JSON list of C-alpha atoms in Angstrom, two decimals:
[
{"chain": "A", "resi": 1, "resn": "UNK", "atom": "CA", "xyz": [-129.12, -34.34, -106.12]},
{"chain": "A", "resi": 2, "resn": "UNK", "atom": "CA", "xyz": [-125.35, -34.04, -105.62]},
{"chain": "A", "resi": 3, "resn": "UNK", "atom": "CA", "xyz": [-124.75, -36.06, -102.41]},
{"chain": "A", "resi": 4, "resn": "UNK", "atom": "CA", "xyz": [-120.97, -35.30, -102.43]},
{"chain": "A", "resi": 5, "resn": "UNK", "atom": "CA", "xyz": [-119.77, -31.72, -103.33]},
{"chain": "A", "resi": 6, "resn": "UNK", "atom": "CA", "xyz": [-116.37, -30.34, -104.00]},
{"chain": "A", "resi": 7, "resn": "UNK", "atom": "CA", "xyz": [-117.21, -26.61, -104.37]},
{"chain": "A", "resi": 8, "resn": "UNK", "atom": "CA", "xyz": [-113.80, -25.44, -105.50]},
{"chain": "A", "resi": 9, "resn": "UNK", "atom": "CA", "xyz": [-113.16, -26.47, -109.14]},
{"chain": "A", "resi": 10, "resn": "UNK", "atom": "CA", "xyz": [-109.47, -25.47, -108.95]},
{"chain": "A", "resi": 11, "resn": "UNK", "atom": "CA", "xyz": [-106.73, -24.60, -106.53]},
{"chain": "A", "resi": 12, "resn": "UNK", "atom": "CA", "xyz": [-103.19, -23.28, -107.07]},
{"chain": "A", "resi": 13, "resn": "UNK", "atom": "CA", "xyz": [-100.43, -23.43, -104.42]},
{"chain": "A", "resi": 14, "resn": "UNK", "atom": "CA", "xyz": [-96.78, -22.77, -104.39]},
{"chain": "A", "resi": 15, "resn": "UNK", "atom": "CA", "xyz": [-94.20, -25.83, -104.13]},
{"chain": "A", "resi": 16, "resn": "UNK", "atom": "CA", "xyz": [-93.53, -26.56, -100.43]},
{"chain": "A", "resi": 17, "resn": "UNK", "atom": "CA", "xyz": [-96.65, -24.96, -99.11]},
{"chain": "A", "resi": 18, "resn": "UNK", "atom": "CA", "xyz": [-99.82, -26.74, -97.80]},
{"chain": "A", "resi": 19, "resn": "UNK", "atom": "CA", "xyz": [-102.64, -27.75, -100.22]},
{"chain": "A", "resi": 20, "resn": "UNK", "atom": "CA", "xyz": [-106.13, -28.12, -98.55]},
{"chain": "A", "resi": 21, "resn": "UNK", "atom": "CA", "xyz": [-108.88, -29.67, -100.72]},
{"chain": "A", "resi": 22, "resn": "UNK", "atom": "CA", "xyz": [-112.45, -29.64, -99.27]},
{"chain": "A", "resi": 23, "resn": "UNK", "atom": "CA", "xyz": [-115.43, -31.90, -99.63]},
{"chain": "A", "resi": 24, "resn": "UNK", "atom": "CA", "xyz": [-118.88, -31.70, -98.28]},
{"chain": "A", "resi": 25, "resn": "UNK", "atom": "CA", "xyz": [-121.59, -34.30, -98.18]},
{"chain": "A", "resi": 26, "resn": "UNK", "atom": "CA", "xyz": [-125.18, -34.49, -97.43]},
{"chain": "A", "resi": 27, "resn": "UNK", "atom": "CA", "xyz": [-126.10, -37.98, -96.67]},
{"chain": "A", "resi": 28, "resn": "UNK", "atom": "CA", "xyz": [-125.73, -38.69, -93.02]},
{"chain": "A", "resi": 29, "resn": "UNK", "atom": "CA", "xyz": [-125.60, -42.42, -93.75]},
{"chain": "A", "resi": 30, "resn": "UNK", "atom": "CA", "xyz": [-122.18, -42.06, -95.41]},
{"chain": "A", "resi": 31, "resn": "UNK", "atom": "CA", "xyz": [-119.50, -43.60, -93.07]},
{"chain": "A", "resi": 32, "resn": "UNK", "atom": "CA", "xyz": [-116.57, -44.23, -95.30]},
{"chain": "A", "resi": 33, "resn": "UNK", "atom": "CA", "xyz": [-114.64, -41.62, -97.33]},
{"chain": "A", "resi": 34, "resn": "UNK", "atom": "CA", "xyz": [-111.88, -41.80, -99.78]},
{"chain": "A", "resi": 35, "resn": "UNK", "atom": "CA", "xyz": [-109.67, -39.42, -101.75]},
{"chain": "A", "resi": 36, "resn": "UNK", "atom": "CA", "xyz": [-108.56, -40.33, -105.35]},
{"chain": "A", "resi": 37, "resn": "UNK", "atom": "CA", "xyz": [-106.08, -38.53, -107.69]},
{"chain": "A", "resi": 38, "resn": "UNK", "atom": "CA", "xyz": [-106.45, -38.56, -111.39]},
{"chain": "A", "resi": 39, "resn": "UNK", "atom": "CA", "xyz": [-103.83, -37.59, -114.03]},
{"chain": "A", "resi": 40, "resn": "UNK", "atom": "CA", "xyz": [-105.01, -36.81, -117.68]},
{"chain": "A", "resi": 41, "resn": "UNK", "atom": "CA", "xyz": [-105.83, -39.97, -119.70]},
{"chain": "A", "resi": 42, "resn": "UNK", "atom": "CA", "xyz": [-105.43, -42.20, -116.75]},
{"chain": "A", "resi": 43, "resn": "UNK", "atom": "CA", "xyz": [-107.86, -43.79, -114.33]},
{"chain": "A", "resi": 44, "resn": "UNK", "atom": "CA", "xyz": [-108.20, -42.41, -110.73]},
{"chain": "A", "resi": 45, "resn": "UNK", "atom": "CA", "xyz": [-105.85, -43.91, -108.19]},
{"chain": "A", "resi": 46, "resn": "UNK", "atom": "CA", "xyz": [-106.52, -44.23, -104.53]},
{"chain": "A", "resi": 47, "resn": "UNK", "atom": "CA", "xyz": [-104.78, -41.88, -102.02]},
{"chain": "A", "resi": 48, "resn": "UNK", "atom": "CA", "xyz": [-106.20, -42.14, -98.55]},
{"chain": "A", "resi": 49, "resn": "UNK", "atom": "CA", "xyz": [-109.32, -43.21, -96.71]},
{"chain": "A", "resi": 50, "resn": "UNK", "atom": "CA", "xyz": [-111.11, -42.67, -93.45]},
{"chain": "A", "resi": 51, "resn": "UNK", "atom": "CA", "xyz": [-113.82, -44.35, -91.57]},
{"chain": "A", "resi": 52, "resn": "UNK", "atom": "CA", "xyz": [-116.49, -42.22, -89.61]},
{"chain": "A", "resi": 53, "resn": "UNK", "atom": "CA", "xyz": [-115.16, -43.69, -86.37]},
{"chain": "A", "resi": 54, "resn": "UNK", "atom": "CA", "xyz": [-112.11, -41.60, -86.82]},
{"chain": "A", "resi": 55, "resn": "UNK", "atom": "CA", "xyz": [-111.62, -37.80, -87.37]},
{"chain": "A", "resi": 56, "resn": "UNK", "atom": "CA", "xyz": [-108.08, -38.00, -88.77]},
{"chain": "A", "resi": 57, "resn": "UNK", "atom": "CA", "xyz": [-105.95, -40.29, -90.89]},
{"chain": "A", "resi": 58, "resn": "UNK", "atom": "CA", "xyz": [-102.47, -39.61, -91.98]},
{"chain": "A", "resi": 59, "resn": "UNK", "atom": "CA", "xyz": [-100.31, -41.25, -94.59]},
{"chain": "A", "resi": 60, "resn": "UNK", "atom": "CA", "xyz": [-96.92, -39.47, -95.32]},
{"chain": "A", "resi": 61, "resn": "UNK", "atom": "CA", "xyz": [-97.67, -36.09, -96.86]},
{"chain": "A", "resi": 62, "resn": "UNK", "atom": "CA", "xyz": [-101.42, -36.68, -96.98]},
{"chain": "A", "resi": 63, "resn": "UNK", "atom": "CA", "xyz": [-103.80, -36.23, -94.13]},
{"chain": "A", "resi": 64, "resn": "UNK", "atom": "CA", "xyz": [-107.58, -36.50, -94.25]},
{"chain": "A", "resi": 65, "resn": "UNK", "atom": "CA", "xyz": [-109.72, -34.84, -91.76]},
{"chain": "A", "resi": 66, "resn": "UNK", "atom": "CA", "xyz": [-113.41, -35.67, -90.99]},
{"chain": "A", "resi": 67, "resn": "UNK", "atom": "CA", "xyz": [-115.86, -33.39, -89.30]},
{"chain": "A", "resi": 68, "resn": "UNK", "atom": "CA", "xyz": [-118.99, -35.48, -89.02]},
{"chain": "A", "resi": 69, "resn": "UNK", "atom": "CA", "xyz": [-121.14, -32.82, -87.39]},
{"chain": "A", "resi": 70, "resn": "UNK", "atom": "CA", "xyz": [-120.56, -30.40, -90.32]},
{"chain": "A", "resi": 71, "resn": "UNK", "atom": "CA", "xyz": [-120.64, -33.23, -92.82]},
{"chain": "A", "resi": 72, "resn": "UNK", "atom": "CA", "xyz": [-117.15, -32.09, -94.13]},
{"chain": "A", "resi": 73, "resn": "UNK", "atom": "CA", "xyz": [-113.90, -33.58, -95.09]},
{"chain": "A", "resi": 74, "resn": "UNK", "atom": "CA", "xyz": [-110.62, -32.22, -96.18]},
{"chain": "A", "resi": 75, "resn": "UNK", "atom": "CA", "xyz": [-107.46, -33.43, -97.65]},
{"chain": "A", "resi": 76, "resn": "UNK", "atom": "CA", "xyz": [-104.17, -31.80, -96.64]},
{"chain": "A", "resi": 77, "resn": "UNK", "atom": "CA", "xyz": [-100.98, -32.20, -98.55]},
{"chain": "A", "resi": 78, "resn": "UNK", "atom": "CA", "xyz": [-97.86, -31.06, -96.90]},
{"chain": "A", "resi": 79, "resn": "UNK", "atom": "CA", "xyz": [-95.45, -30.16, -98.46]},
{"chain": "A", "resi": 80, "resn": "UNK", "atom": "CA", "xyz": [-96.97, -29.85, -101.85]},
{"chain": "A", "resi": 81, "resn": "UNK", "atom": "CA", "xyz": [-94.87, -30.93, -104.88]},
{"chain": "A", "resi": 82, "resn": "UNK", "atom": "CA", "xyz": [-95.28, -30.15, -108.56]},
{"chain": "A", "resi": 83, "resn": "UNK", "atom": "CA", "xyz": [-96.00, -33.93, -109.19]},
{"chain": "A", "resi": 84, "resn": "UNK", "atom": "CA", "xyz": [-99.09, -33.56, -106.89]},
{"chain": "A", "resi": 85, "resn": "UNK", "atom": "CA", "xyz": [-100.76, -31.48, -109.77]},
{"chain": "A", "resi": 86, "resn": "UNK", "atom": "CA", "xyz": [-103.75, -33.48, -110.81]},
{"chain": "A", "resi": 87, "resn": "UNK", "atom": "CA", "xyz": [-107.55, -33.66, -110.28]},
{"chain": "A", "resi": 88, "resn": "UNK", "atom": "CA", "xyz": [-108.57, -34.83, -106.80]},
{"chain": "A", "resi": 89, "resn": "UNK", "atom": "CA", "xyz": [-111.89, -36.45, -106.16]},
{"chain": "A", "resi": 90, "resn": "UNK", "atom": "CA", "xyz": [-113.51, -37.32, -102.82]},
{"chain": "A", "resi": 91, "resn": "UNK", "atom": "CA", "xyz": [-115.84, -40.20, -102.50]},
{"chain": "A", "resi": 92, "resn": "UNK", "atom": "CA", "xyz": [-118.24, -41.23, -99.88]},
{"chain": "A", "resi": 93, "resn": "UNK", "atom": "CA", "xyz": [-120.02, -44.73, -99.18]},
{"chain": "A", "resi": 94, "resn": "UNK", "atom": "CA", "xyz": [-122.80, -45.94, -96.85]},
{"chain": "A", "resi": 95, "resn": "UNK", "atom": "CA", "xyz": [-121.64, -49.31, -95.81]},
{"chain": "A", "resi": 96, "resn": "UNK", "atom": "CA", "xyz": [-124.87, -50.07, -94.28]},
{"chain": "A", "resi": 97, "resn": "UNK", "atom": "CA", "xyz": [-126.32, -49.79, -97.65]},
{"chain": "A", "resi": 98, "resn": "UNK", "atom": "CA", "xyz": [-124.91, -51.27, -100.86]},
{"chain": "A", "resi": 99, "resn": "UNK", "atom": "CA", "xyz": [-121.59, -49.69, -100.20]},
{"chain": "A", "resi": 100, "resn": "UNK", "atom": "CA", "xyz": [-121.45, -48.07, -103.58]},
{"chain": "A", "resi": 101, "resn": "UNK", "atom": "CA", "xyz": [-119.06, -45.10, -103.89]},
{"chain": "A", "resi": 102, "resn": "UNK", "atom": "CA", "xyz": [-120.35, -41.64, -104.83]},
{"chain": "A", "resi": 103, "resn": "UNK", "atom": "CA", "xyz": [-117.91, -39.15, -106.07]},
{"chain": "A", "resi": 104, "resn": "UNK", "atom": "CA", "xyz": [-117.62, -35.46, -106.04]},
{"chain": "A", "resi": 105, "resn": "UNK", "atom": "CA", "xyz": [-116.91, -33.19, -109.06]},
{"chain": "A", "resi": 106, "resn": "UNK", "atom": "CA", "xyz": [-113.34, -33.03, -108.41]},
{"chain": "A", "resi": 107, "resn": "UNK", "atom": "CA", "xyz": [-110.88, -30.17, -107.60]},
{"chain": "A", "resi": 108, "resn": "UNK", "atom": "CA", "xyz": [-107.89, -29.52, -110.10]},
{"chain": "A", "resi": 109, "resn": "UNK", "atom": "CA", "xyz": [-104.71, -28.85, -107.99]},
{"chain": "A", "resi": 110, "resn": "UNK", "atom": "CA", "xyz": [-101.84, -27.10, -109.68]},
{"chain": "A", "resi": 111, "resn": "UNK", "atom": "CA", "xyz": [-98.64, -26.88, -107.70]},
{"chain": "A", "resi": 112, "resn": "UNK", "atom": "CA", "xyz": [-96.21, -24.15, -109.07]},
{"chain": "A", "resi": 113, "resn": "UNK", "atom": "CA", "xyz": [-92.49, -24.69, -108.65]},
{"chain": "B", "resi": 1, "resn": "UNK", "atom": "CA", "xyz": [-103.38, -58.98, -116.05]},
{"chain": "B", "resi": 2, "resn": "UNK", "atom": "CA", "xyz": [-102.43, -57.17, -112.75]},
{"chain": "B", "resi": 3, "resn": "UNK", "atom": "CA", "xyz": [-104.88, -54.31, -113.16]},
{"chain": "B", "resi": 4, "resn": "UNK", "atom": "CA", "xyz": [-108.43, -53.61, -114.49]},
{"chain": "B", "resi": 5, "resn": "UNK", "atom": "CA", "xyz": [-108.52, -53.77, -118.30]},
{"chain": "B", "resi": 6, "resn": "UNK", "atom": "CA", "xyz": [-110.87, -51.91, -120.43]},
{"chain": "B", "resi": 7, "resn": "UNK", "atom": "CA", "xyz": [-111.60, -52.06, -124.20]},
{"chain": "B", "resi": 8, "resn": "UNK", "atom": "CA", "xyz": [-111.67, -50.35, -126.50]},
{"chain": "B", "resi": 9, "resn": "UNK", "atom": "CA", "xyz": [-109.65, -47.40, -125.18]},
{"chain": "B", "resi": 10, "resn": "UNK", "atom": "CA", "xyz": [-111.23, -45.20, -127.77]},
{"chain": "B", "resi": 11, "resn": "UNK", "atom": "CA", "xyz": [-114.37, -45.56, -129.78]},
{"chain": "B", "resi": 12, "resn": "UNK", "atom": "CA", "xyz": [-115.91, -43.24, -132.37]},
{"chain": "B", "resi": 13, "resn": "UNK", "atom": "CA", "xyz": [-119.37, -43.99, -133.46]},
{"chain": "B", "resi": 14, "resn": "UNK", "atom": "CA", "xyz": [-122.22, -42.43, -135.34]},
{"chain": "B", "resi": 15, "resn": "UNK", "atom": "CA", "xyz": [-125.44, -41.18, -133.57]},
{"chain": "B", "resi": 16, "resn": "UNK", "atom": "CA", "xyz": [-127.99, -43.94, -133.41]},
{"chain": "B", "resi": 17, "resn": "UNK", "atom": "CA", "xyz": [-125.38, -46.86, -133.38]},
{"chain": "B", "resi": 18, "resn": "UNK", "atom": "CA", "xyz": [-125.00, -49.29, -130.50]},
{"chain": "B", "resi": 19, "resn": "UNK", "atom": "CA", "xyz": [-121.72, -49.61, -128.56]},
{"chain": "B", "resi": 20, "resn": "UNK", "atom": "CA", "xyz": [-120.33, -52.17, -126.22]},
{"chain": "B", "resi": 21, "resn": "UNK", "atom": "CA", "xyz": [-117.62, -51.40, -123.78]},
{"chain": "B", "resi": 22, "resn": "UNK", "atom": "CA", "xyz": [-115.81, -54.20, -121.89]},
{"chain": "B", "resi": 23, "resn": "UNK", "atom": "CA", "xyz": [-114.10, -54.40, -118.49]},
{"chain": "B", "resi": 24, "resn": "UNK", "atom": "CA", "xyz": [-111.95, -57.19, -117.13]},
{"chain": "B", "resi": 25, "resn": "UNK", "atom": "CA", "xyz": [-111.74, -56.60, -113.44]},
{"chain": "B", "resi": 26, "resn": "UNK", "atom": "CA", "xyz": [-108.81, -57.67, -111.19]},
{"chain": "B", "resi": 27, "resn": "UNK", "atom": "CA", "xyz": [-109.09, -61.44, -110.64]},
{"chain": "B", "resi": 28, "resn": "UNK", "atom": "CA", "xyz": [-110.99, -62.30, -107.44]},
{"chain": "B", "resi": 29, "resn": "UNK", "atom": "CA", "xyz": [-112.49, -58.86, -106.97]},
{"chain": "B", "resi": 30, "resn": "UNK", "atom": "CA", "xyz": [-116.30, -59.33, -106.32]},
{"chain": "B", "resi": 31, "resn": "UNK", "atom": "CA", "xyz": [-117.35, -55.70, -106.63]},
{"chain": "B", "resi": 32, "resn": "UNK", "atom": "CA", "xyz": [-117.43, -54.01, -110.09]},
{"chain": "B", "resi": 33, "resn": "UNK", "atom": "CA", "xyz": [-118.50, -50.46, -110.95]},
{"chain": "B", "resi": 34, "resn": "UNK", "atom": "CA", "xyz": [-119.05, -48.39, -114.00]},
{"chain": "B", "resi": 35, "resn": "UNK", "atom": "CA", "xyz": [-118.76, -44.68, -113.92]},
{"chain": "B", "resi": 36, "resn": "UNK", "atom": "CA", "xyz": [-118.47, -42.09, -116.58]},
{"chain": "B", "resi": 37, "resn": "UNK", "atom": "CA", "xyz": [-116.76, -38.72, -116.71]},
{"chain": "B", "resi": 38, "resn": "UNK", "atom": "CA", "xyz": [-118.14, -36.17, -119.22]},
{"chain": "B", "resi": 39, "resn": "UNK", "atom": "CA", "xyz": [-115.88, -33.39, -120.22]},
{"chain": "B", "resi": 40, "resn": "UNK", "atom": "CA", "xyz": [-115.28, -31.11, -117.23]},
{"chain": "B", "resi": 41, "resn": "UNK", "atom": "CA", "xyz": [-117.46, -33.07, -115.05]},
{"chain": "B", "resi": 42, "resn": "UNK", "atom": "CA", "xyz": [-116.95, -35.36, -112.03]},
{"chain": "B", "resi": 43, "resn": "UNK", "atom": "CA", "xyz": [-117.36, -39.20, -111.82]},
{"chain": "B", "resi": 44, "resn": "UNK", "atom": "CA", "xyz": [-120.85, -40.02, -112.44]},
{"chain": "B", "resi": 45, "resn": "UNK", "atom": "CA", "xyz": [-121.98, -43.44, -110.97]},
{"chain": "B", "resi": 46, "resn": "UNK", "atom": "CA", "xyz": [-123.72, -45.64, -113.40]},
{"chain": "B", "resi": 47, "resn": "UNK", "atom": "CA", "xyz": [-124.06, -49.28, -112.06]},
{"chain": "B", "resi": 48, "resn": "UNK", "atom": "CA", "xyz": [-122.57, -51.50, -109.32]},
{"chain": "B", "resi": 49, "resn": "UNK", "atom": "CA", "xyz": [-122.24, -55.19, -109.20]},
{"chain": "B", "resi": 50, "resn": "UNK", "atom": "CA", "xyz": [-121.36, -56.98, -105.84]},
{"chain": "B", "resi": 51, "resn": "UNK", "atom": "CA", "xyz": [-121.10, -60.69, -105.90]},
{"chain": "B", "resi": 52, "resn": "UNK", "atom": "CA", "xyz": [-124.29, -62.54, -106.66]},
{"chain": "B", "resi": 53, "resn": "UNK", "atom": "CA", "xyz": [-126.51, -59.69, -105.55]},
{"chain": "B", "resi": 54, "resn": "UNK", "atom": "CA", "xyz": [-128.82, -57.90, -107.88]},
{"chain": "B", "resi": 55, "resn": "UNK", "atom": "CA", "xyz": [-126.78, -54.96, -109.45]},
{"chain": "B", "resi": 56, "resn": "UNK", "atom": "CA", "xyz": [-127.60, -51.53, -108.30]},
{"chain": "B", "resi": 57, "resn": "UNK", "atom": "CA", "xyz": [-128.70, -49.81, -111.49]},
{"chain": "B", "resi": 58, "resn": "UNK", "atom": "CA", "xyz": [-129.75, -46.59, -109.89]},
{"chain": "B", "resi": 59, "resn": "UNK", "atom": "CA", "xyz": [-127.21, -44.49, -111.82]},
{"chain": "B", "resi": 60, "resn": "UNK", "atom": "CA", "xyz": [-128.10, -45.54, -115.44]},
{"chain": "B", "resi": 61, "resn": "UNK", "atom": "CA", "xyz": [-129.22, -42.44, -117.18]},
{"chain": "B", "resi": 62, "resn": "UNK", "atom": "CA", "xyz": [-131.85, -43.99, -119.42]},
{"chain": "B", "resi": 63, "resn": "UNK", "atom": "CA", "xyz": [-133.01, -47.40, -120.67]},
{"chain": "B", "resi": 64, "resn": "UNK", "atom": "CA", "xyz": [-130.67, -47.22, -123.60]},
{"chain": "B", "resi": 65, "resn": "UNK", "atom": "CA", "xyz": [-127.92, -48.16, -121.04]},
{"chain": "B", "resi": 66, "resn": "UNK", "atom": "CA", "xyz": [-127.54, -51.64, -119.78]},
{"chain": "B", "resi": 67, "resn": "UNK", "atom": "CA", "xyz": [-124.75, -53.77, -118.21]},
{"chain": "B", "resi": 68, "resn": "UNK", "atom": "CA", "xyz": [-124.03, -57.38, -117.40]},
{"chain": "B", "resi": 69, "resn": "UNK", "atom": "CA", "xyz": [-121.41, -59.18, -115.64]},
{"chain": "B", "resi": 70, "resn": "UNK", "atom": "CA", "xyz": [-120.85, -62.70, -116.71]},
{"chain": "B", "resi": 71, "resn": "UNK", "atom": "CA", "xyz": [-119.59, -65.46, -114.27]},
{"chain": "B", "resi": 72, "resn": "UNK", "atom": "CA", "xyz": [-118.78, -62.81, -111.65]},
{"chain": "B", "resi": 73, "resn": "UNK", "atom": "CA", "xyz": [-115.94, -61.56, -113.79]},
{"chain": "B", "resi": 74, "resn": "UNK", "atom": "CA", "xyz": [-116.03, -59.58, -117.16]},
{"chain": "B", "resi": 75, "resn": "UNK", "atom": "CA", "xyz": [-118.59, -57.01, -117.55]},
{"chain": "B", "resi": 76, "resn": "UNK", "atom": "CA", "xyz": [-120.01, -55.31, -120.56]},
{"chain": "B", "resi": 77, "resn": "UNK", "atom": "CA", "xyz": [-121.71, -51.81, -120.75]},
{"chain": "B", "resi": 78, "resn": "UNK", "atom": "CA", "xyz": [-124.05, -51.56, -123.71]},
{"chain": "B", "resi": 79, "resn": "UNK", "atom": "CA", "xyz": [-125.47, -48.30, -124.95]},
{"chain": "B", "resi": 80, "resn": "UNK", "atom": "CA", "xyz": [-128.15, -48.48, -127.47]},
{"chain": "B", "resi": 81, "resn": "UNK", "atom": "CA", "xyz": [-129.01, -45.84, -130.10]},
{"chain": "B", "resi": 82, "resn": "UNK", "atom": "CA", "xyz": [-126.19, -43.62, -128.96]},
{"chain": "B", "resi": 83, "resn": "UNK", "atom": "CA", "xyz": [-126.65, -39.88, -128.66]},
{"chain": "B", "resi": 84, "resn": "UNK", "atom": "CA", "xyz": [-124.15, -37.09, -128.67]},
{"chain": "B", "resi": 85, "resn": "UNK", "atom": "CA", "xyz": [-124.57, -36.53, -124.92]},
{"chain": "B", "resi": 86, "resn": "UNK", "atom": "CA", "xyz": [-123.38, -40.08, -124.36]},
{"chain": "B", "resi": 87, "resn": "UNK", "atom": "CA", "xyz": [-119.93, -38.86, -125.24]},
{"chain": "B", "resi": 88, "resn": "UNK", "atom": "CA", "xyz": [-117.61, -39.40, -122.33]},
{"chain": "B", "resi": 89, "resn": "UNK", "atom": "CA", "xyz": [-114.95, -41.46, -120.75]},
{"chain": "B", "resi": 90, "resn": "UNK", "atom": "CA", "xyz": [-116.46, -44.65, -119.34]},
{"chain": "B", "resi": 91, "resn": "UNK", "atom": "CA", "xyz": [-114.46, -45.91, -116.37]},
{"chain": "B", "resi": 92, "resn": "UNK", "atom": "CA", "xyz": [-114.62, -49.37, -114.73]},
{"chain": "B", "resi": 93, "resn": "UNK", "atom": "CA", "xyz": [-113.32, -50.14, -111.35]},
{"chain": "B", "resi": 94, "resn": "UNK", "atom": "CA", "xyz": [-113.26, -53.26, -109.14]},
{"chain": "B", "resi": 95, "resn": "UNK", "atom": "CA", "xyz": [-112.76, -53.93, -105.51]},
{"chain": "B", "resi": 96, "resn": "UNK", "atom": "CA", "xyz": [-112.14, -56.97, -103.21]},
{"chain": "B", "resi": 97, "resn": "UNK", "atom": "CA", "xyz": [-113.43, -55.25, -100.09]},
{"chain": "B", "resi": 98, "resn": "UNK", "atom": "CA", "xyz": [-116.47, -53.40, -99.24]},
{"chain": "B", "resi": 99, "resn": "UNK", "atom": "CA", "xyz": [-116.01, -50.67, -98.29]},
{"chain": "B", "resi": 100, "resn": "UNK", "atom": "CA", "xyz": [-112.54, -50.34, -99.69]},
{"chain": "B", "resi": 101, "resn": "UNK", "atom": "CA", "xyz": [-110.24, -49.07, -102.37]},
{"chain": "B", "resi": 102, "resn": "UNK", "atom": "CA", "xyz": [-111.43, -49.10, -105.93]},
{"chain": "B", "resi": 103, "resn": "UNK", "atom": "CA", "xyz": [-108.96, -49.96, -108.54]},
{"chain": "B", "resi": 104, "resn": "UNK", "atom": "CA", "xyz": [-109.76, -48.17, -111.87]},
{"chain": "B", "resi": 105, "resn": "UNK", "atom": "CA", "xyz": [-108.98, -49.01, -115.50]},
{"chain": "B", "resi": 106, "resn": "UNK", "atom": "CA", "xyz": [-107.77, -46.32, -117.79]},
{"chain": "B", "resi": 107, "resn": "UNK", "atom": "CA", "xyz": [-111.32, -45.88, -119.32]},
{"chain": "B", "resi": 108, "resn": "UNK", "atom": "CA", "xyz": [-112.86, -46.11, -122.70]},
{"chain": "B", "resi": 109, "resn": "UNK", "atom": "CA", "xyz": [-113.33, -42.78, -124.39]},
{"chain": "B", "resi": 110, "resn": "UNK", "atom": "CA", "xyz": [-116.62, -42.72, -126.28]},
{"chain": "B", "resi": 111, "resn": "UNK", "atom": "CA", "xyz": [-117.25, -40.07, -128.97]},
{"chain": "B", "resi": 112, "resn": "UNK", "atom": "CA", "xyz": [-120.61, -40.04, -130.71]},
{"chain": "B", "resi": 113, "resn": "UNK", "atom": "CA", "xyz": [-120.63, -37.88, -133.90]}
]
């Protein structure tokens, strides 16, 4: 049972344009969400998070949007840069439970110069 | 060290052998996770330790897998009678806050021949 789903395995955008990565979840108990970026042969690194009490969180070029009614979140990267090329994972946690993080399958982003 | 340390970074073993993977979390982090990433797949949750609570073992794929965390710090993931499908990158992560950012190690790549 895949509780966190990233339905697009890959995404290609032009440098300077917006990258939009999507994530859907099924567990209504999830109330904390994070995005991670992973380069080859490295561990994932934290990008940005959002609590369910908010619908938007922004950090520089990165913005995460949360639509609780649709059980959907998205990561916007504006403007996209070639160094953003990596695998992006979304993750969700039910803080009222154990708090363990469940990850999606990942989306590979390629930003072309 | 400043980050999460995992060893060995690479392990090649024969089918049927036992392997141990080690994780040194960031000092003071009470939460410790093990995930694995098989080729082309997402991050699969394995086990989660939080303070002195009983670990959440719900992600362990079979009884050949076990993990312990000694003294609330170092953790060892043991895979008995390894199978080829166990080949993956095993990632350890720790966190000081629940919910919160996980800090990942670089992983241990296991290859079962």
